[in-house]
Amino acid sequence: MKKRKVLLKICSLILVLGYFSGIFTATSAYAQEDILTITQNAGYQTNEFYKPKASIVIEAQTGQVLWEDNPDLKWNPASIAKLMSVYLVFEAMANGQFTLDTTVKATDNDQAISQIYELSNNSIVSGVDYPVRDLLYATLVQSSNVATVMLANLVTANDEAKFIHMMNDKAKKLGMTNSTFYNCSGAETGSFNGYYKPEGIDQNADNVTTARDLAILSYHLLKNYPDTVTYTSPTQITIMENTPYAEVLENHNYSLPGLAYGYEGADGLKTGSSPTGGFNYAATAKRENTRLIEIVLGVGDWEDQEGELQRHAFGNAIFDQAFATYEYKQLLPKGNNTINKEEVILEQDFYGVIQRNTEPAFNLSADKVTLNTSLTQVSPTIKAPSVGFKYAKKLKALQHSTLLKNGNKKNSLSTFFINGLLVILGFLFMALSKLFKKEPSETGNAKNISPLFVLGIILVLVGIGLSIYTVGVGPWI
């Protein structure tokens, strides 16, 4: 008995040690495969000093997370905040407030802001009319603070504080739960020398957000306003062409094809840098049917401008890993399919994200087909891909029901008549069996169950069974 207890304790100890050893090994393996290691293995020269504070990669169609590292760390996004301002500009155009050809007459304040050396700007001259289209290019290519302010004032008829409240309201609506905006451009209000001063808003506060929230914003921006990439993809563009105010703008997104860290398929979104935020990067790239969105925050230090390039090394490396591991593709065609041994009919083609060189698995729930995956959604407000379906047998019954409604009732009525007749005959035979039942002989050898009675039971059961079939599937004749 004592030996048995000792053996049980030894076995329990081995199991516990094995369990925690497995956890330690898995954690160690995961820790080694961090963003710095991935970037160095991709061939980029970098070190711990430049390692991002937070990062995330999501698939742009589904909003599913393919990579994350501290995605909910609160951070100053610097000029990436302009993406929220641009979202509100596109929304205003969609609501009919103005168009791309609408012009904004520059004010003395606008000209003064454009001349503040410490801010990223383009040239603005008071009294000149600037088309919305060109102001969008200035905002997204040149990262112009003055162009952003001019667009924000157009949306709200020069109510600067109202626009900030709109930014925060929109953030909540989109599911950006850890974001607060204090200015429209990413630069502290106090740095505008009083020329931009939203009433009641803290002038010295930095915008606050997270990698996850910026990914959510980018997801909705690209989904609702896909033309965004038209304004984020040029490496160089001239605005106010054929006027005395023509100006060439240069893009700071060095991952665009043709630039220093050119990446195949990259076409936006926005960079941002500041003394408190370091160097940040929001990017999107598309290869074949797969479009990805990534956010990289807090690369290096403002005092070392090498971080402006290093952010692209990290961004390219995790893009590479995500593109190599996952793809967005058609998983099931519209129409007849067999899923989990069930014959179903899909309302439309089903697309989703899957690891390359693997076979998808599916779930049937209520009237939806979903992908059985370990990937999570970047936000609970963004639902996982699904497609409606009907079971094939139910559809067949519906088709028979439709035929009935269209006047072809004869077969169904005839079927129910025969089913009922079988049940009636069954009961009749059971009754007759009582009449012809033999009296027991003196020896007691008479059979207890009459053949007529057995036949009656069979007819009743067949009639009931065929009636159930007719209701569930359709006429059997």
Short mmCIF file of C-alpha atoms in Angstrom, two decimals:
data_model
loop_
_atom_site.label_atom_id
_atom_site.label_comp_id
_atom_site.label_asym_id
_atom_site.label_seq_id
_atom_site.Cartn_x
_atom_site.Cartn_y
_atom_site.Cartn_z
CA MET A 1 0.00 0.00 0.00
CA LYS A 2 2.85 2.36 0.88
CA LYS A 3 4.63 1.57 -2.39
CA ARG A 4 1.45 2.42 -4.30
CA LYS A 5 1.18 5.82 -2.57
CA VAL A 6 4.83 6.56 -3.29
CA LEU A 7 4.40 5.68 -6.97
CA LEU A 8 1.30 7.92 -7.22
CA LYS A 9 3.20 10.85 -5.72
CA ILE A 10 6.13 10.32 -8.08
CA CYS A 11 3.82 10.18 -11.11
CA SER A 12 1.98 13.33 -9.97
CA LEU A 13 5.27 15.16 -9.50
CA ILE A 14 6.46 14.15 -12.98
CA LEU A 15 3.19 15.37 -14.52
CA VAL A 16 3.38 18.74 -12.73
CA LEU A 17 7.05 19.25 -13.66
CA GLY A 18 6.31 18.26 -17.25
CA TYR A 19 3.41 20.70 -17.43
CA PHE A 20 5.38 23.70 -16.16
CA SER A 21 8.40 22.72 -18.23
CA GLY A 22 6.20 22.75 -21.33
CA ILE A 23 4.86 26.19 -20.46
CA PHE A 24 8.37 27.51 -19.86
CA THR A 25 9.65 26.06 -23.14
CA ALA A 26 6.73 27.45 -25.13
CA THR A 27 7.10 30.87 -23.51
CA SER A 28 10.82 30.92 -24.15
CA ALA A 29 10.34 29.95 -27.78
CA TYR A 30 7.73 32.68 -28.22
CA ALA A 31 9.91 35.28 -26.49
CA GLN A 32 12.81 34.52 -28.85
CA GLU A 33 10.56 35.11 -31.87
CA ASP A 34 10.00 38.77 -31.08
CA ILE A 35 9.89 41.63 -33.54
CA LEU A 36 13.59 42.40 -33.15
CA THR A 37 14.59 38.82 -33.97
CA ILE A 38 12.18 38.69 -36.91
CA THR A 39 13.58 41.94 -38.30
CA GLN A 40 17.22 40.89 -37.90
CA ASN A 41 16.48 37.49 -39.47
CA ALA A 42 14.91 39.31 -42.42
CA GLY A 43 18.30 40.91 -43.06
CA TYR A 44 17.79 44.38 -41.61
CA GLN A 45 20.52 45.99 -39.51
CA THR A 46 18.94 47.05 -36.23
CA ASN A 47 19.29 46.61 -32.49
CA GLU A 48 17.45 46.73 -29.17
CA PHE A 49 17.57 50.55 -29.03
CA TYR A 50 15.16 50.82 -31.98
CA LYS A 51 12.81 48.01 -30.97
CA PRO A 52 9.17 49.23 -31.22
CA LYS A 53 7.18 49.67 -28.05
CA ALA A 54 4.05 48.21 -29.68
CA SER A 55 2.97 46.66 -32.98
CA ILE A 56 0.11 44.83 -34.65
CA VAL A 57 -0.75 43.33 -38.04
CA ILE A 58 -4.32 42.64 -39.14
CA GLU A 59 -5.93 41.37 -42.32
CA ALA A 60 -7.81 44.23 -43.94
CA GLN A 61 -10.94 42.37 -45.10
CA THR A 62 -11.72 40.45 -41.91
CA GLY A 63 -10.06 42.52 -39.17
CA GLN A 64 -8.35 39.39 -37.83
CA VAL A 65 -5.11 39.77 -35.88
CA LEU A 66 -2.09 38.07 -37.46
CA TRP A 67 0.57 39.53 -35.17
CA GLU A 68 0.55 41.62 -32.01
CA ASP A 69 3.02 42.88 -29.43
CA ASN A 70 1.76 45.21 -26.68
CA PRO A 71 -1.17 46.24 -28.91
CA ASP A 72 -2.99 48.03 -26.08
CA LEU A 73 -0.07 50.15 -24.87
CA LYS A 74 -1.22 53.78 -24.76
CA TRP A 75 0.98 55.96 -26.95
CA ASN A 76 1.25 59.32 -28.69
CA PRO A 77 0.74 58.55 -32.40
CA ALA A 78 1.98 61.97 -33.60
CA SER A 79 0.89 62.63 -37.20
CA ILE A 80 -0.84 59.27 -37.58
CA ALA A 81 -3.70 61.11 -35.83
CA LYS A 82 -4.29 62.81 -39.19
CA LEU A 83 -5.96 59.57 -40.33
CA MET A 84 -8.89 60.31 -38.02
CA SER A 85 -9.18 63.84 -39.42
CA VAL A 86 -9.12 62.44 -42.95
CA TYR A 87 -11.81 59.92 -42.01
CA LEU A 88 -14.09 62.77 -40.97
CA VAL A 89 -13.30 64.67 -44.19
CA PHE A 90 -14.24 61.66 -46.33
CA GLU A 91 -17.37 61.16 -44.25
CA ALA A 92 -18.39 64.79 -44.77
CA MET A 93 -17.95 64.38 -48.53
CA ALA A 94 -20.00 61.17 -48.45
CA ASN A 95 -22.74 63.17 -46.69
CA GLY A 96 -22.70 65.77 -49.44
CA GLN A 97 -21.15 68.67 -47.48
CA PHE A 98 -18.53 69.36 -50.17
CA THR A 99 -16.53 67.64 -52.93
CA LEU A 100 -12.91 67.10 -53.89
CA ASP A 101 -13.17 70.15 -56.15
CA THR A 102 -14.50 72.41 -53.39
CA THR A 103 -11.97 75.13 -52.63
CA VAL A 104 -10.92 76.52 -49.25
CA LYS A 105 -9.79 80.14 -49.14
CA ALA A 106 -6.67 80.40 -47.01
CA THR A 107 -6.79 82.83 -44.09
CA ASP A 108 -4.05 84.92 -42.49
CA ASN A 109 -3.96 82.33 -39.68
CA ASP A 110 -3.45 79.52 -42.21
CA GLN A 111 -0.53 81.37 -43.77
CA ALA A 112 0.97 82.03 -40.34
CA ILE A 113 0.72 78.34 -39.37
CA SER A 114 2.41 77.30 -42.63
CA GLN A 115 5.42 79.43 -41.69
CA ILE A 116 6.03 77.81 -38.28
CA TYR A 117 9.40 76.14 -38.84
CA GLU A 118 8.98 73.48 -36.12
CA LEU A 119 5.84 72.05 -37.73
CA SER A 120 5.57 69.91 -40.82
CA ASN A 121 3.76 72.05 -43.39
CA ASN A 122 3.38 73.03 -47.00
CA SER A 123 3.27 76.55 -48.39
CA ILE A 124 -0.03 78.36 -47.94
CA VAL A 125 -0.76 81.90 -49.10
CA SER A 126 -3.58 83.91 -47.58
CA GLY A 127 -6.45 84.63 -49.96
CA VAL A 128 -5.64 81.75 -52.32
CA ASP A 129 -8.26 79.04 -52.99
CA TYR A 130 -6.98 75.50 -52.34
CA PRO A 131 -8.99 72.49 -53.61
CA VAL A 132 -9.91 69.82 -51.06
CA ARG A 133 -8.13 67.28 -53.28
CA ASP A 134 -4.82 69.12 -52.98
CA LEU A 135 -5.25 69.64 -49.23
CA LEU A 136 -5.73 65.87 -48.84
CA TYR A 137 -2.48 65.22 -50.70
CA ALA A 138 -0.74 67.79 -48.51
CA THR A 139 -2.12 66.15 -45.36
CA LEU A 140 -1.31 62.55 -46.27
CA VAL A 141 1.83 62.89 -48.40
CA GLN A 142 3.57 65.91 -46.86
CA SER A 143 1.96 65.47 -43.40
CA SER A 144 1.03 69.14 -43.50
CA ASN A 145 -0.42 70.45 -40.24
CA VAL A 146 -1.85 73.58 -41.84
CA ALA A 147 -3.64 71.57 -44.55
CA THR A 148 -5.16 69.37 -41.84
CA VAL A 149 -6.40 72.42 -39.93
CA MET A 150 -7.90 73.90 -43.11
CA LEU A 151 -9.80 70.66 -43.85
CA ALA A 152 -11.01 70.38 -40.24
CA ASN A 153 -12.30 73.94 -40.34
CA LEU A 154 -14.10 73.21 -43.60
CA VAL A 155 -15.94 70.27 -41.99
CA THR A 156 -17.14 72.30 -39.00
CA ALA A 157 -17.38 75.83 -40.47
CA ASN A 158 -14.34 76.95 -38.44
CA ASP A 159 -15.46 75.45 -35.12
CA GLU A 160 -12.10 74.00 -34.05
CA ALA A 161 -13.31 72.52 -30.75
CA LYS A 162 -16.29 70.86 -32.43
CA PHE A 163 -13.94 68.94 -34.72
CA ILE A 164 -11.98 67.56 -31.74
CA HIS A 165 -15.24 66.36 -30.18
CA MET A 166 -16.16 64.77 -33.51
CA MET A 167 -12.84 62.91 -33.53
CA ASN A 168 -13.46 61.49 -30.07
CA ASP A 169 -17.08 60.61 -30.82
CA LYS A 170 -16.02 58.80 -33.98
CA ALA A 171 -13.29 56.94 -32.10
CA LYS A 172 -15.89 55.59 -29.66
CA LYS A 173 -18.25 54.64 -32.47
CA LEU A 174 -15.52 52.71 -34.30
CA GLY A 175 -14.56 50.79 -31.14
CA MET A 176 -11.33 52.66 -30.38
CA THR A 177 -11.67 52.22 -26.62
CA ASN A 178 -8.26 53.60 -25.59
CA SER A 179 -8.04 56.75 -27.69
CA THR A 180 -8.42 60.44 -26.81
CA PHE A 181 -7.75 63.28 -29.24
CA TYR A 182 -6.79 66.84 -28.25
CA ASN A 183 -5.85 68.18 -31.69
CA CYS A 184 -6.58 67.39 -35.34
CA SER A 185 -3.05 67.01 -36.69
CA GLY A 186 -0.91 65.23 -34.12
CA ALA A 187 1.02 68.35 -33.10
CA GLU A 188 0.33 69.86 -29.68
CA THR A 189 -2.07 72.78 -29.86
CA GLY A 190 0.46 74.91 -28.00
CA SER A 191 2.97 74.57 -30.84
CA PHE A 192 0.70 76.53 -33.21
CA ASN A 193 1.63 79.84 -31.53
CA GLY A 194 -2.03 80.67 -30.88
CA TYR A 195 -3.13 80.43 -34.53
CA TYR A 196 -4.97 77.16 -33.84
CA LYS A 197 -6.62 76.99 -30.46
CA PRO A 198 -9.73 74.77 -29.97
CA GLU A 199 -11.70 76.35 -27.14
CA GLY A 200 -11.86 74.28 -23.97
CA ILE A 201 -9.27 71.74 -25.16
CA ASP A 202 -5.99 71.21 -23.26
CA GLN A 203 -3.32 72.96 -25.35
CA ASN A 204 -0.43 70.95 -23.94
CA ALA A 205 -1.91 67.46 -24.16
CA ASP A 206 -0.74 64.82 -26.62
CA ASN A 207 -3.20 62.65 -28.47
CA VAL A 208 -3.36 59.17 -26.94
CA THR A 209 -4.15 55.92 -28.70
CA THR A 210 -2.89 52.34 -29.14
CA ALA A 211 -1.65 50.13 -31.95
CA ARG A 212 -4.93 48.21 -31.80
CA ASP A 213 -7.05 51.37 -31.99
CA LEU A 214 -5.07 52.70 -34.95
CA ALA A 215 -5.50 49.35 -36.69
CA ILE A 216 -9.27 49.60 -36.10
CA LEU A 217 -9.27 53.14 -37.53
CA SER A 218 -7.25 52.06 -40.58
CA TYR A 219 -9.56 49.07 -41.11
CA HIS A 220 -12.66 51.28 -41.22
CA LEU A 221 -10.92 53.97 -43.29
CA LEU A 222 -9.92 51.50 -46.01
CA LYS A 223 -13.24 49.66 -45.87
CA ASN A 224 -15.47 52.73 -46.04
CA TYR A 225 -13.23 54.98 -48.12
CA PRO A 226 -10.92 52.78 -50.22
CA ASP A 227 -9.86 55.81 -52.27
CA THR A 228 -7.70 56.75 -49.28
CA VAL A 229 -4.76 54.94 -50.90
CA THR A 230 -5.00 57.34 -53.84
CA TYR A 231 -3.72 60.02 -51.46
CA THR A 232 -1.28 57.90 -49.46
CA SER A 233 0.51 56.04 -52.28
CA PRO A 234 2.34 58.75 -54.30
CA THR A 235 6.03 59.00 -53.47
CA GLN A 236 5.97 62.51 -54.93
CA ILE A 237 3.19 64.73 -56.24
CA THR A 238 2.70 68.32 -57.38
CA ILE A 239 -0.28 70.23 -56.03
CA MET A 240 -1.74 73.52 -57.31
CA GLU A 241 -0.38 72.69 -60.76
CA ASN A 242 -0.47 75.38 -63.43
CA THR A 243 -0.73 78.11 -60.80
CA PRO A 244 1.89 80.40 -59.23
CA TYR A 245 1.46 78.30 -56.06
CA ALA A 246 2.50 74.92 -57.47
CA GLU A 247 4.45 72.83 -54.96
CA VAL A 248 6.14 69.41 -55.05
CA LEU A 249 5.34 67.21 -52.03
CA GLU A 250 7.57 64.34 -50.84
CA ASN A 251 6.26 61.26 -49.02
CA HIS A 252 7.90 60.23 -45.73
CA ASN A 253 6.69 56.63 -46.10
CA TYR A 254 9.95 55.07 -47.23
CA SER A 255 8.35 51.64 -47.64
CA LEU A 256 6.55 52.79 -50.78
CA PRO A 257 7.98 51.05 -53.87
CA GLY A 258 10.91 53.01 -55.27
CA LEU A 259 11.97 54.58 -51.98
CA ALA A 260 14.70 53.57 -49.51
CA TYR A 261 12.77 50.68 -47.89
CA GLY A 262 10.49 50.01 -50.85
CA TYR A 263 8.10 47.13 -50.17
CA GLU A 264 6.17 45.22 -52.83
CA GLY A 265 2.47 46.08 -52.64
CA ALA A 266 2.79 48.96 -50.14
CA ASP A 267 0.45 51.89 -50.87
CA GLY A 268 0.04 53.91 -47.62
CA LEU A 269 -1.05 54.89 -44.95
CA LYS A 270 0.79 57.41 -42.69
CA THR A 271 3.95 58.05 -40.71
CA GLY A 272 4.25 60.10 -37.54
CA SER A 273 7.01 61.28 -35.23
CA SER A 274 7.34 63.53 -32.18
CA PRO A 275 9.58 64.08 -29.14
CA THR A 276 7.24 62.11 -26.87
CA GLY A 277 6.10 59.49 -29.40
CA GLY A 278 9.34 58.63 -31.16
CA PHE A 279 8.86 57.28 -34.66
CA ASN A 280 5.56 55.65 -35.62
CA TYR A 281 4.20 53.98 -38.71
CA ALA A 282 0.77 52.95 -40.01
CA ALA A 283 0.99 50.98 -43.23
CA THR A 284 -1.00 48.90 -45.66
CA ALA A 285 0.11 46.61 -48.44
CA LYS A 286 -1.65 44.28 -50.86
CA ARG A 287 -0.38 41.12 -52.54
CA GLU A 288 -2.75 39.13 -54.73
CA ASN A 289 -6.06 39.03 -52.80
CA THR A 290 -4.52 39.68 -49.40
CA ARG A 291 -4.37 43.21 -47.97
CA LEU A 292 -2.71 43.76 -44.60
CA ILE A 293 -2.68 46.68 -42.18
CA GLU A 294 0.07 47.21 -39.63
CA ILE A 295 0.85 49.69 -36.88
CA VAL A 296 4.36 50.15 -35.44
CA LEU A 297 4.73 52.56 -32.50
CA GLY A 298 7.65 53.97 -30.54
CA VAL A 299 10.67 53.14 -32.70
CA GLY A 300 13.90 54.58 -31.30
CA ASP A 301 14.13 58.06 -29.84
CA TRP A 302 13.37 61.51 -31.24
CA GLU A 303 16.99 62.55 -30.62
CA ASP A 304 18.22 59.88 -33.05
CA GLN A 305 16.68 60.47 -36.47
CA GLU A 306 17.76 57.00 -37.63
CA GLY A 307 14.45 55.85 -36.14
CA GLU A 308 12.70 57.45 -39.12
CA LEU A 309 14.19 54.71 -41.31
CA GLN A 310 14.25 51.92 -38.74
CA ARG A 311 10.45 51.95 -38.36
CA HIS A 312 10.21 50.76 -41.96
CA ALA A 313 12.61 47.87 -41.34
CA PHE A 314 10.38 46.57 -38.53
CA GLY A 315 7.23 47.19 -40.55
CA ASN A 316 8.56 45.37 -43.63
CA ALA A 317 9.74 42.41 -41.55
CA ILE A 318 6.41 41.71 -39.85
CA PHE A 319 4.61 42.28 -43.16
CA ASP A 320 6.88 39.60 -44.66
CA GLN A 321 6.07 37.16 -41.88
CA ALA A 322 2.32 37.75 -42.14
CA PHE A 323 2.21 37.48 -45.94
CA ALA A 324 4.32 34.30 -45.81
CA THR A 325 2.08 32.70 -43.17
CA TYR A 326 -1.47 33.74 -44.10
CA GLU A 327 -3.61 34.39 -47.14
CA TYR A 328 -7.09 35.71 -47.78
CA LYS A 329 -8.88 33.50 -50.28
CA GLN A 330 -12.13 31.87 -51.31
CA LEU A 331 -12.72 28.95 -48.97
CA LEU A 332 -16.09 27.74 -50.24
CA PRO A 333 -18.04 28.44 -53.44
CA LYS A 334 -21.62 29.62 -53.58
CA GLY A 335 -24.17 26.79 -53.87
CA ASN A 336 -23.92 23.13 -52.86
CA ASN A 337 -21.24 22.14 -50.36
CA THR A 338 -20.66 19.35 -47.86
CA ILE A 339 -19.57 20.73 -44.48
CA ASN A 340 -19.02 18.48 -41.48
CA LYS A 341 -20.88 15.69 -43.35
CA GLU A 342 -23.90 17.95 -43.84
CA GLU A 343 -25.17 18.89 -47.30
CA VAL A 344 -25.71 22.65 -47.33
CA ILE A 345 -26.31 25.38 -49.87
CA LEU A 346 -24.36 28.65 -49.42
CA GLU A 347 -25.93 31.99 -50.30
CA GLN A 348 -22.62 33.33 -51.66
CA ASP A 349 -18.91 32.56 -51.95
CA PHE A 350 -17.19 32.35 -48.55
CA TYR A 351 -13.85 34.14 -48.16
CA GLY A 352 -11.57 34.09 -45.13
CA VAL A 353 -8.02 34.08 -43.78
CA ILE A 354 -6.19 30.78 -43.54
CA GLN A 355 -2.64 29.64 -42.96
CA ARG A 356 -0.95 28.81 -46.22
CA ASN A 357 -0.78 25.13 -47.19
CA THR A 358 -3.49 24.10 -44.72
CA GLU A 359 -7.07 22.95 -45.15
CA PRO A 360 -9.83 25.03 -43.56
CA ALA A 361 -12.27 23.69 -40.98
CA PHE A 362 -15.75 25.14 -40.56
CA ASN A 363 -18.50 25.53 -38.00
CA LEU A 364 -22.23 25.34 -38.72
CA SER A 365 -24.13 27.55 -36.33
CA ALA A 366 -27.78 28.57 -36.70
CA ASP A 367 -27.95 29.75 -40.30
CA LYS A 368 -24.29 30.81 -40.64
CA VAL A 369 -21.07 29.11 -41.72
CA THR A 370 -17.95 30.36 -39.93
CA LEU A 371 -14.29 29.44 -40.15
CA ASN A 372 -12.87 27.38 -37.29
CA THR A 373 -9.76 29.44 -36.54
CA SER A 374 -7.58 30.52 -33.63
CA LEU A 375 -7.30 34.05 -35.03
CA THR A 376 -9.01 36.77 -32.98
CA GLN A 377 -10.80 39.91 -34.14
CA VAL A 378 -9.01 43.22 -33.65
CA SER A 379 -12.24 44.55 -32.11
CA PRO A 380 -15.46 42.95 -30.87
CA THR A 381 -17.30 45.43 -33.10
CA ILE A 382 -15.76 43.78 -36.18
CA LYS A 383 -17.40 40.40 -36.64
CA ALA A 384 -15.60 37.33 -37.99
CA PRO A 385 -16.40 36.34 -41.60
CA SER A 386 -19.54 34.24 -42.09
CA VAL A 387 -21.95 33.30 -44.84
CA GLY A 388 -25.60 32.31 -44.74
CA PHE A 389 -26.65 28.78 -45.68
CA LYS A 390 -29.60 26.39 -45.80
CA TYR A 391 -29.59 22.67 -45.28
CA ALA A 392 -30.18 20.98 -48.62
CA LYS A 393 -33.08 18.83 -47.34
CA LYS A 394 -34.88 21.80 -45.92
CA LEU A 395 -34.50 23.58 -49.21
CA LYS A 396 -36.00 20.60 -51.00
CA ALA A 397 -39.03 20.74 -48.71
CA LEU A 398 -39.32 24.46 -49.41
CA GLN A 399 -39.25 23.78 -53.14
CA HIS A 400 -42.11 21.27 -52.78
CA SER A 401 -44.01 23.81 -50.69
CA THR A 402 -43.52 26.38 -53.44
CA LEU A 403 -44.87 23.94 -56.00
CA LEU A 404 -47.97 23.50 -53.85
CA LYS A 405 -48.50 27.25 -53.72
CA ASN A 406 -48.11 27.45 -57.48
CA GLY A 407 -51.03 25.07 -58.03
CA ASN A 408 -49.38 21.67 -58.22
CA LYS A 409 -51.32 20.34 -55.23
CA LYS A 410 -52.57 17.12 -56.70
CA ASN A 411 -49.59 14.96 -55.77
CA SER A 412 -49.50 16.19 -52.18
CA LEU A 413 -53.24 15.72 -51.67
CA SER A 414 -53.09 12.27 -53.24
CA THR A 415 -50.16 11.36 -51.02
CA PHE A 416 -51.94 12.44 -47.84
CA PHE A 417 -55.08 10.55 -48.98
CA ILE A 418 -53.07 7.33 -49.44
CA ASN A 419 -51.23 7.87 -46.13
CA GLY A 420 -54.58 8.28 -44.37
CA LEU A 421 -56.04 5.27 -46.15
CA LEU A 422 -53.15 3.12 -44.93
CA VAL A 423 -53.76 4.24 -41.33
CA ILE A 424 -57.51 3.56 -41.64
CA LEU A 425 -56.90 0.11 -43.14
CA GLY A 426 -54.48 -0.62 -40.35
CA PHE A 427 -57.05 0.14 -37.68
CA LEU A 428 -59.65 -1.85 -39.67
CA PHE A 429 -57.44 -4.95 -39.77
CA MET A 430 -56.72 -4.59 -36.06
CA ALA A 431 -60.48 -4.50 -35.40
CA LEU A 432 -61.15 -7.50 -37.67
CA SER A 433 -58.48 -9.46 -35.86
CA LYS A 434 -60.68 -9.28 -32.76
CA LEU A 435 -63.66 -10.73 -34.65
CA PHE A 436 -61.73 -13.66 -36.07
CA LYS A 437 -59.80 -14.35 -32.94
CA LYS A 438 -60.00 -18.06 -32.09
CA GLU A 439 -61.22 -19.17 -28.70
CA PRO A 440 -58.56 -20.97 -26.71
CA SER A 441 -58.80 -24.75 -26.97
CA GLU A 442 -58.87 -27.07 -24.05
CA THR A 443 -55.17 -27.70 -24.57
CA GLY A 444 -54.46 -23.93 -24.58
CA ASN A 445 -52.50 -23.98 -27.87
CA ALA A 446 -54.29 -21.06 -29.58
CA LYS A 447 -51.97 -18.21 -30.74
CA ASN A 448 -52.22 -15.02 -28.71
CA ILE A 449 -51.43 -12.60 -31.63
CA SER A 450 -53.45 -12.60 -34.84
CA PRO A 451 -51.68 -12.05 -38.21
CA LEU A 452 -54.40 -9.48 -39.06
CA PHE A 453 -53.51 -7.53 -35.93
CA VAL A 454 -49.81 -7.52 -36.85
CA LEU A 455 -50.63 -6.39 -40.40
CA GLY A 456 -52.81 -3.60 -39.00
CA ILE A 457 -50.02 -2.30 -36.80
CA ILE A 458 -47.62 -2.32 -39.77
CA LEU A 459 -50.09 -0.38 -41.96
CA VAL A 460 -50.68 2.23 -39.25
CA LEU A 461 -46.92 2.75 -38.73
CA VAL A 462 -46.26 2.98 -42.48
CA GLY A 463 -49.08 5.49 -42.92
CA ILE A 464 -47.78 7.68 -40.08
CA GLY A 465 -44.18 7.43 -41.33
CA LEU A 466 -45.14 8.42 -44.88
CA SER A 467 -47.15 11.37 -43.54
CA ILE A 468 -44.11 12.63 -41.61
CA TYR A 469 -41.98 12.24 -44.75
CA THR A 470 -44.52 14.18 -46.81
CA VAL A 471 -44.53 17.09 -44.35
CA GLY A 472 -40.74 17.19 -43.98
CA VAL A 473 -39.56 16.43 -47.50
CA GLY A 474 -42.50 16.35 -49.91
CA PRO A 475 -44.78 13.97 -51.80
CA TRP A 476 -43.39 10.47 -52.13
CA ILE A 477 -45.37 9.76 -55.29
#
